[in-house]
Amino acid sequence: MTPAPGALLRTRISGVGRYVPERVLTNHDLEQMVETSDAWIVERSGIRERRIASGDETSGTMGARAAEEALASAGLTGSDVDLVIGATCTPDGMFPATATVIQDAIGAGSASSFDVNAACTGFLTALSVGSQFVTSGSAGRVLVVGSETLSRVVDWTDRSTCVLFGDGAGAVVLEPTQEGEPGGLASPVLRSDGALGDLLYARGPASARPGARGIGDNGADPLRAVASCIVMDGRNVFRHAITAMTEAAQACLAGAGLRAEDIALCMPHQANVRILSAFARNLELSEERVYMNLERYGNTSAASIPIALAEAVAEGRLSAGDRVLMVAFGGGFTWGATVVEWSGVRRPERLAAVPGSRASTAPPP
């Protein structure tokens, strides 16, 4: 789709999709793996189960499934896409980008592709970047995919973190809408503070280690594998997350000329029910206006907001003209918010029902 010359463009979400693995790991399963209990996990996080990717599933393959659903929702195919942006902190590999894997899988051969990594704020970051491509006229249709395979970077012996995370993918299609037409993304707010990076992080294969030097130098072997499991200071993450989400949401609403009462539905990053409850109180949002599905999926990082958005559409929670507040925080430390004016999205058949739980007691990979 090529925008009309000279048109004043805005960005609308024209399609939504999500994919979650079939395998379910419940709190009762975790009781057999680490010293924890269902009651302890539910009380502190609100999570009852999470999905675990199978051995042949990756952020790329799950992202492609979500992307196909989003394209079907928009009435498009991969060949209609100009740009694929992947939001992930668990990519298939160092390179190529997971977005490029998705691009190939959906048949978007003429599209450009790249990844962004802002941890759990990744989807909002990718959404903002994609919107800029559309409003500038550089791309007519942009596919934004948040996909995570966190089960492969979780320490399954650490009861403070392994109970929190799960796998899955969500996607949206962005298209232009002209001034006066319904739909649009407003006043994105993106923030980061690297000084807080040690609160929530995972090292990678290229991470530095104390004492390591270059190849040929005396000292630690730079080729030794580096552990990449998630490390989290839960207490301080909790405190900073509430403050950060509140600040971002307030700044976003002010920039859009809106108040909390103008929001039909808040779509927050699904991390912890106590964080979301405290955030809702700060904004004076009633419980029914804050969408939560973390009890079924846990924290799926960059995938959590698009998964929740697709399920809200499936449940008929959104109508054209509704204003949706999206807000997130993540490792790094990152946080952000944006407001979306909903323009109405066709619901694919596969989104008609939210999948039920199919528990498995087998340990994660």
Short mmCIF file of C-alpha atoms in Angstrom, two decimals:
data_model
loop_
_atom_site.label_atom_id
_atom_site.label_comp_id
_atom_site.label_asym_id
_atom_site.label_seq_id
_atom_site.Cartn_x
_atom_site.Cartn_y
_atom_site.Cartn_z
CA MET A 1 0.00 0.00 0.00
CA THR A 2 1.53 3.32 -1.11
CA PRO A 3 0.29 6.43 0.76
CA ALA A 4 -1.14 9.26 -1.33
CA PRO A 5 1.45 11.99 -2.08
CA GLY A 6 1.31 14.79 0.47
CA ALA A 7 -1.12 12.94 2.73
CA LEU A 8 -0.87 13.63 6.46
CA LEU A 9 -0.52 10.12 7.82
CA ARG A 10 -1.25 8.48 11.11
CA THR A 11 -0.78 4.83 12.08
CA ARG A 12 -3.47 2.34 12.93
CA ILE A 13 -3.38 -1.29 14.03
CA SER A 14 -5.19 -3.25 11.33
CA GLY A 15 -4.47 -6.81 12.45
CA VAL A 16 -3.62 -8.75 15.60
CA GLY A 17 -2.40 -12.28 16.27
CA ARG A 18 -0.83 -14.46 18.91
CA TYR A 19 0.68 -17.88 19.34
CA VAL A 20 1.38 -19.76 22.56
CA PRO A 21 2.94 -23.23 22.83
CA GLU A 22 0.64 -26.14 23.68
CA ARG A 23 2.77 -27.32 26.58
CA VAL A 24 1.66 -25.97 29.98
CA LEU A 25 3.79 -25.86 33.11
CA THR A 26 1.61 -25.33 36.19
CA ASN A 27 2.55 -24.18 39.66
CA HIS A 28 1.91 -27.73 40.87
CA ASP A 29 4.46 -28.97 38.33
CA LEU A 30 6.99 -26.49 39.72
CA GLU A 31 6.38 -27.82 43.23
CA GLN A 32 8.05 -31.03 42.03
CA MET A 33 11.07 -29.14 40.66
CA VAL A 34 11.99 -26.47 43.22
CA GLU A 35 11.09 -25.58 46.80
CA THR A 36 7.93 -23.59 46.19
CA SER A 37 4.14 -23.91 46.32
CA ASP A 38 1.14 -22.95 44.25
CA ALA A 39 -0.13 -20.70 47.06
CA TRP A 40 3.24 -18.91 47.35
CA ILE A 41 3.48 -18.26 43.60
CA VAL A 42 -0.13 -17.06 43.25
CA GLU A 43 0.10 -14.77 46.27
CA ARG A 44 3.30 -13.07 45.10
CA SER A 45 2.77 -12.98 41.35
CA GLY A 46 -0.79 -13.97 40.39
CA ILE A 47 0.62 -16.61 38.02
CA ARG A 48 -0.90 -20.11 37.94
CA GLU A 49 0.69 -21.55 34.80
CA ARG A 50 2.93 -20.67 31.88
CA ARG A 51 3.53 -22.04 28.36
CA ILE A 52 6.80 -23.79 27.46
CA ALA A 53 8.15 -24.00 23.91
CA SER A 54 8.74 -27.46 22.47
CA GLY A 55 12.20 -28.53 21.40
CA ASP A 56 11.74 -27.36 17.81
CA GLU A 57 10.04 -24.05 18.66
CA THR A 58 11.97 -20.78 18.78
CA SER A 59 11.19 -17.09 18.99
CA GLY A 60 11.35 -17.11 15.19
CA THR A 61 8.94 -20.00 14.63
CA MET A 62 6.47 -18.80 17.27
CA GLY A 63 6.72 -15.24 15.95
CA ALA A 64 5.90 -16.48 12.46
CA ARG A 65 2.76 -18.22 13.73
CA ALA A 66 1.61 -15.03 15.47
CA ALA A 67 2.49 -13.00 12.37
CA GLU A 68 0.42 -15.24 10.10
CA GLU A 69 -2.58 -14.77 12.39
CA ALA A 70 -2.12 -10.99 12.45
CA LEU A 71 -1.90 -10.89 8.65
CA ALA A 72 -5.07 -12.98 8.36
CA SER A 73 -6.76 -10.57 10.76
CA ALA A 74 -5.79 -7.66 8.48
CA GLY A 75 -6.78 -9.55 5.33
CA LEU A 76 -3.18 -9.57 4.07
CA THR A 77 -0.39 -11.97 3.16
CA GLY A 78 3.35 -11.76 3.72
CA SER A 79 3.89 -10.34 0.25
CA ASP A 80 1.94 -7.22 1.30
CA VAL A 81 4.43 -6.36 4.08
CA ASP A 82 7.13 -3.72 3.61
CA LEU A 83 8.93 -4.10 6.96
CA VAL A 84 9.13 -6.72 9.73
CA ILE A 85 10.32 -5.59 13.17
CA GLY A 86 11.03 -8.25 15.77
CA ALA A 87 10.97 -7.42 19.47
CA THR A 88 12.82 -10.06 21.48
CA CYS A 89 15.50 -10.56 24.10
CA THR A 90 15.65 -14.30 23.32
CA PRO A 91 16.56 -14.36 19.62
CA ASP A 92 17.10 -17.55 17.65
CA GLY A 93 20.79 -16.65 17.47
CA MET A 94 23.27 -13.78 17.44
CA PHE A 95 22.41 -13.30 13.76
CA PRO A 96 20.53 -13.23 11.49
CA ALA A 97 17.82 -11.20 13.22
CA THR A 98 14.78 -13.14 14.41
CA ALA A 99 12.71 -10.71 12.34
CA THR A 100 14.53 -12.01 9.26
CA VAL A 101 13.62 -15.58 10.20
CA ILE A 102 9.98 -14.47 10.48
CA GLN A 103 10.18 -12.55 7.20
CA ASP A 104 11.26 -15.67 5.35
CA ALA A 105 8.70 -17.92 7.07
CA ILE A 106 5.74 -15.72 6.11
CA GLY A 107 6.86 -15.12 2.53
CA ALA A 108 7.61 -11.41 2.91
CA GLY A 109 10.46 -11.64 0.42
CA SER A 110 10.51 -7.95 -0.53
CA ALA A 111 10.32 -6.63 3.04
CA SER A 112 13.14 -5.27 5.14
CA SER A 113 13.61 -6.70 8.65
CA PHE A 114 15.44 -6.06 11.90
CA ASP A 115 15.19 -6.70 15.65
CA VAL A 116 14.95 -4.38 18.64
CA ASN A 117 15.84 -5.43 22.19
CA ALA A 118 14.41 -3.45 25.07
CA ALA A 119 13.50 -6.56 27.08
CA CYS A 120 9.87 -6.38 28.27
CA THR A 121 9.49 -2.87 26.80
CA GLY A 122 10.54 -4.25 23.42
CA PHE A 123 7.09 -4.42 21.87
CA LEU A 124 6.30 -0.78 22.66
CA THR A 125 9.71 0.22 21.31
CA ALA A 126 9.15 -1.72 18.09
CA LEU A 127 5.62 -0.33 17.81
CA SER A 128 6.94 3.23 18.07
CA VAL A 129 9.67 2.57 15.49
CA GLY A 130 7.22 0.91 13.11
CA SER A 131 4.80 3.81 13.46
CA GLN A 132 7.54 6.25 12.44
CA PHE A 133 8.15 4.27 9.25
CA VAL A 134 4.45 4.44 8.41
CA THR A 135 3.87 8.11 9.24
CA SER A 136 6.99 9.15 7.31
CA GLY A 137 5.73 7.26 4.25
CA SER A 138 8.82 5.01 4.25
CA ALA A 139 6.70 1.88 4.64
CA GLY A 140 3.07 1.22 3.83
CA ARG A 141 2.56 -1.87 5.98
CA VAL A 142 4.70 -2.83 8.95
CA LEU A 143 4.53 -6.09 10.88
CA VAL A 144 5.58 -5.81 14.54
CA VAL A 145 6.20 -9.12 16.33
CA GLY A 146 7.00 -9.65 20.01
CA SER A 147 8.27 -13.18 20.57
CA GLU A 148 10.14 -14.77 23.47
CA THR A 149 11.52 -18.18 24.46
CA LEU A 150 12.35 -17.29 28.05
CA SER A 151 12.28 -20.91 29.22
CA ARG A 152 15.74 -21.27 27.68
CA VAL A 153 17.30 -18.46 29.72
CA VAL A 154 15.66 -19.31 33.05
CA ASP A 155 17.61 -20.99 35.85
CA TRP A 156 15.19 -23.80 36.73
CA THR A 157 16.85 -24.20 40.13
CA ASP A 158 16.20 -20.56 41.12
CA ARG A 159 12.73 -20.47 42.67
CA SER A 160 12.70 -16.65 42.73
CA THR A 161 12.75 -16.39 38.92
CA CYS A 162 11.78 -19.72 37.33
CA VAL A 163 8.16 -19.40 38.51
CA LEU A 164 7.68 -16.08 36.69
CA PHE A 165 8.46 -16.57 33.01
CA GLY A 166 6.91 -18.28 30.00
CA ASP A 167 7.08 -18.47 26.20
CA GLY A 168 4.88 -17.08 23.45
CA ALA A 169 4.45 -14.57 20.65
CA GLY A 170 2.12 -11.78 19.60
CA ALA A 171 1.97 -9.58 16.50
CA VAL A 172 0.25 -6.55 15.03
CA VAL A 173 0.02 -5.08 11.54
CA LEU A 174 0.46 -1.32 11.18
CA GLU A 175 -1.04 0.60 8.26
CA PRO A 176 -1.49 4.31 7.51
CA THR A 177 -4.67 6.21 8.15
CA GLN A 178 -5.19 9.79 7.06
CA GLU A 179 -6.21 12.66 9.28
CA GLY A 180 -9.92 12.43 10.10
CA GLU A 181 -10.06 8.67 9.72
CA PRO A 182 -10.33 6.47 12.83
CA GLY A 183 -7.26 4.98 14.43
CA GLY A 184 -3.84 6.18 15.47
CA LEU A 185 -0.92 5.89 17.89
CA ALA A 186 -0.39 8.90 20.15
CA SER A 187 2.44 10.35 22.27
CA PRO A 188 4.76 7.38 22.71
CA VAL A 189 7.00 7.67 25.77
CA LEU A 190 10.17 5.58 25.91
CA ARG A 191 12.69 5.76 28.74
CA SER A 192 15.76 3.87 29.95
CA ASP A 193 18.30 4.02 32.75
CA GLY A 194 21.40 1.88 32.27
CA ALA A 195 22.48 2.57 35.83
CA LEU A 196 19.70 0.20 36.92
CA GLY A 197 20.73 -2.54 34.49
CA ASP A 198 21.93 -4.86 37.24
CA LEU A 199 18.39 -5.13 38.63
CA LEU A 200 17.27 -7.42 35.81
CA TYR A 201 19.55 -8.86 33.16
CA ALA A 202 20.87 -11.94 31.35
CA ARG A 203 24.42 -12.19 30.08
CA GLY A 204 25.11 -13.40 26.56
CA PRO A 205 27.74 -15.27 24.56
CA ALA A 206 29.70 -12.06 23.93
CA SER A 207 29.59 -10.79 27.52
CA ALA A 208 32.83 -9.63 29.16
CA ARG A 209 34.07 -11.41 32.26
CA PRO A 210 36.34 -10.14 35.02
CA GLY A 211 39.96 -10.83 34.06
CA ALA A 212 39.18 -11.73 30.45
CA ARG A 213 41.38 -10.26 27.71
CA GLY A 214 41.75 -10.65 23.98
CA ILE A 215 42.80 -13.81 22.17
CA GLY A 216 46.53 -14.37 22.62
CA ASP A 217 46.74 -12.42 25.89
CA ASN A 218 47.56 -14.14 29.13
CA GLY A 219 44.60 -14.47 31.45
CA ALA A 220 41.11 -15.90 31.37
CA ASP A 221 40.04 -17.75 28.24
CA PRO A 222 37.74 -15.38 26.28
CA LEU A 223 36.23 -18.33 24.44
CA ARG A 224 34.81 -19.95 27.58
CA ALA A 225 31.01 -20.15 27.56
CA VAL A 226 29.16 -17.51 29.59
CA ALA A 227 26.00 -18.39 31.53
CA SER A 228 23.01 -16.44 30.22
CA CYS A 229 20.31 -17.12 32.80
CA ILE A 230 18.00 -14.36 33.99
CA VAL A 231 19.23 -12.57 37.10
CA MET A 232 16.75 -10.38 38.99
CA ASP A 233 16.71 -8.26 42.14
CA GLY A 234 12.99 -8.81 42.70
CA ARG A 235 12.44 -6.31 45.49
CA ASN A 236 14.04 -3.38 43.68
CA VAL A 237 12.52 -4.32 40.32
CA PHE A 238 9.10 -4.26 42.00
CA ARG A 239 9.70 -0.79 43.44
CA HIS A 240 11.13 0.78 40.30
CA ALA A 241 8.57 -0.87 38.01
CA ILE A 242 5.59 0.73 39.73
CA THR A 243 7.19 4.18 39.69
CA ALA A 244 8.39 3.86 36.09
CA MET A 245 5.07 2.62 34.69
CA THR A 246 3.14 5.32 36.51
CA GLU A 247 5.48 8.07 35.26
CA ALA A 248 5.39 6.81 31.67
CA ALA A 249 1.60 6.46 31.63
CA GLN A 250 1.06 9.92 33.09
CA ALA A 251 3.49 11.50 30.62
CA CYS A 252 1.86 9.66 27.72
CA LEU A 253 -1.66 10.71 28.72
CA ALA A 254 -0.57 14.32 29.19
CA GLY A 255 1.11 14.34 25.78
CA ALA A 256 -2.08 13.02 24.17
CA GLY A 257 -4.28 15.53 26.03
CA LEU A 258 -6.10 12.72 27.81
CA ARG A 259 -6.95 11.71 31.36
CA ALA A 260 -7.13 8.24 32.87
CA GLU A 261 -10.93 8.30 32.66
CA ASP A 262 -10.64 8.62 28.86
CA ILE A 263 -9.01 5.18 28.63
CA ALA A 264 -11.35 2.33 27.71
CA LEU A 265 -8.79 -0.39 28.41
CA CYS A 266 -5.26 -0.42 29.81
CA MET A 267 -2.99 -3.08 28.31
CA PRO A 268 0.03 -3.37 30.64
CA HIS A 269 3.02 -5.66 30.41
CA GLN A 270 2.00 -8.84 32.23
CA ALA A 271 4.67 -9.26 34.90
CA ASN A 272 3.21 -9.40 38.38
CA VAL A 273 -0.34 -8.87 39.65
CA ARG A 274 0.86 -6.81 42.62
CA ILE A 275 2.76 -4.45 40.31
CA LEU A 276 -0.28 -4.07 38.05
CA SER A 277 -2.62 -3.49 40.99
CA ALA A 278 -0.37 -0.80 42.47
CA PHE A 279 -0.01 0.85 39.06
CA ALA A 280 -3.80 0.84 38.54
CA ARG A 281 -4.30 2.48 41.94
CA ASN A 282 -1.77 5.18 41.09
CA LEU A 283 -3.66 6.02 37.89
CA GLU A 284 -7.06 5.52 39.53
CA LEU A 285 -7.99 2.90 36.94
CA SER A 286 -10.71 0.47 37.95
CA GLU A 287 -9.88 -3.23 37.84
CA GLU A 288 -12.22 -3.92 34.93
CA ARG A 289 -10.28 -1.43 32.77
CA VAL A 290 -6.91 -3.15 33.29
CA TYR A 291 -6.50 -6.26 31.13
CA MET A 292 -4.74 -9.18 32.79
CA ASN A 293 -4.00 -12.67 31.50
CA LEU A 294 -0.73 -13.34 33.34
CA GLU A 295 -2.29 -16.13 35.41
CA ARG A 296 -2.29 -18.26 32.23
CA TYR A 297 1.03 -17.21 30.68
CA GLY A 298 3.27 -15.59 33.28
CA ASN A 299 5.77 -12.98 32.09
CA THR A 300 6.41 -13.39 28.36
CA SER A 301 8.47 -10.18 28.09
CA ALA A 302 8.06 -8.46 24.70
CA ALA A 303 5.28 -10.90 23.76
CA SER A 304 3.00 -10.08 26.69
CA ILE A 305 1.25 -6.95 25.39
CA PRO A 306 0.52 -8.23 21.86
CA ILE A 307 -0.70 -11.58 23.25
CA ALA A 308 -3.01 -9.71 25.62
CA LEU A 309 -4.17 -7.39 22.84
CA ALA A 310 -5.07 -10.31 20.57
CA GLU A 311 -7.02 -11.99 23.37
CA ALA A 312 -8.85 -8.76 24.23
CA VAL A 313 -9.96 -8.61 20.58
CA ALA A 314 -11.04 -12.26 20.76
CA GLU A 315 -13.10 -11.49 23.84
CA GLY A 316 -14.80 -8.48 22.23
CA ARG A 317 -13.29 -6.05 24.73
CA LEU A 318 -12.46 -3.32 22.17
CA SER A 319 -14.65 -1.19 19.90
CA ALA A 320 -13.74 1.34 17.22
CA GLY A 321 -12.89 4.68 18.81
CA ASP A 322 -11.76 3.17 22.13
CA ARG A 323 -8.52 4.52 23.53
CA VAL A 324 -6.10 1.85 24.72
CA LEU A 325 -3.19 2.65 27.04
CA MET A 326 -0.20 0.32 26.65
CA VAL A 327 2.53 0.49 29.29
CA ALA A 328 5.57 -1.64 30.12
CA PHE A 329 8.82 -1.88 32.04
CA GLY A 330 11.75 -4.23 31.50
CA GLY A 331 15.36 -5.13 32.07
CA GLY A 332 17.97 -2.66 31.14
CA PHE A 333 16.21 -0.77 32.88
CA THR A 334 13.59 0.30 30.31
CA TRP A 335 10.02 1.53 30.46
CA GLY A 336 7.45 3.22 28.26
CA ALA A 337 3.83 3.84 27.27
CA THR A 338 1.70 4.76 24.29
CA VAL A 339 -1.98 5.40 23.58
CA VAL A 340 -3.73 3.69 20.67
CA GLU A 341 -7.04 4.85 19.23
CA TRP A 342 -8.71 1.63 18.20
CA SER A 343 -10.02 1.48 14.64
CA GLY A 344 -11.59 -1.96 14.71
CA VAL A 345 -9.87 -5.20 13.75
CA ARG A 346 -11.31 -8.27 12.06
CA ARG A 347 -11.07 -11.32 14.29
CA PRO A 348 -9.62 -14.44 12.63
CA GLU A 349 -11.35 -17.73 13.33
CA ARG A 350 -8.36 -18.96 15.32
CA LEU A 351 -8.78 -16.05 17.74
CA ALA A 352 -12.39 -16.92 18.45
CA ALA A 353 -11.54 -18.85 21.62
CA VAL A 354 -8.75 -18.48 24.15
CA PRO A 355 -7.07 -21.88 24.56
CA GLY A 356 -7.65 -23.83 27.73
CA SER A 357 -5.00 -25.34 29.95
CA ARG A 358 -3.33 -28.63 29.05
CA ALA A 359 -0.95 -29.39 31.89
CA SER A 360 2.26 -31.38 31.59
CA THR A 361 4.37 -32.50 34.50
CA ALA A 362 7.48 -33.08 32.40
CA PRO A 363 10.38 -30.76 33.35
CA PRO A 364 11.24 -27.89 30.98
CA PRO A 365 14.00 -28.31 28.39
#
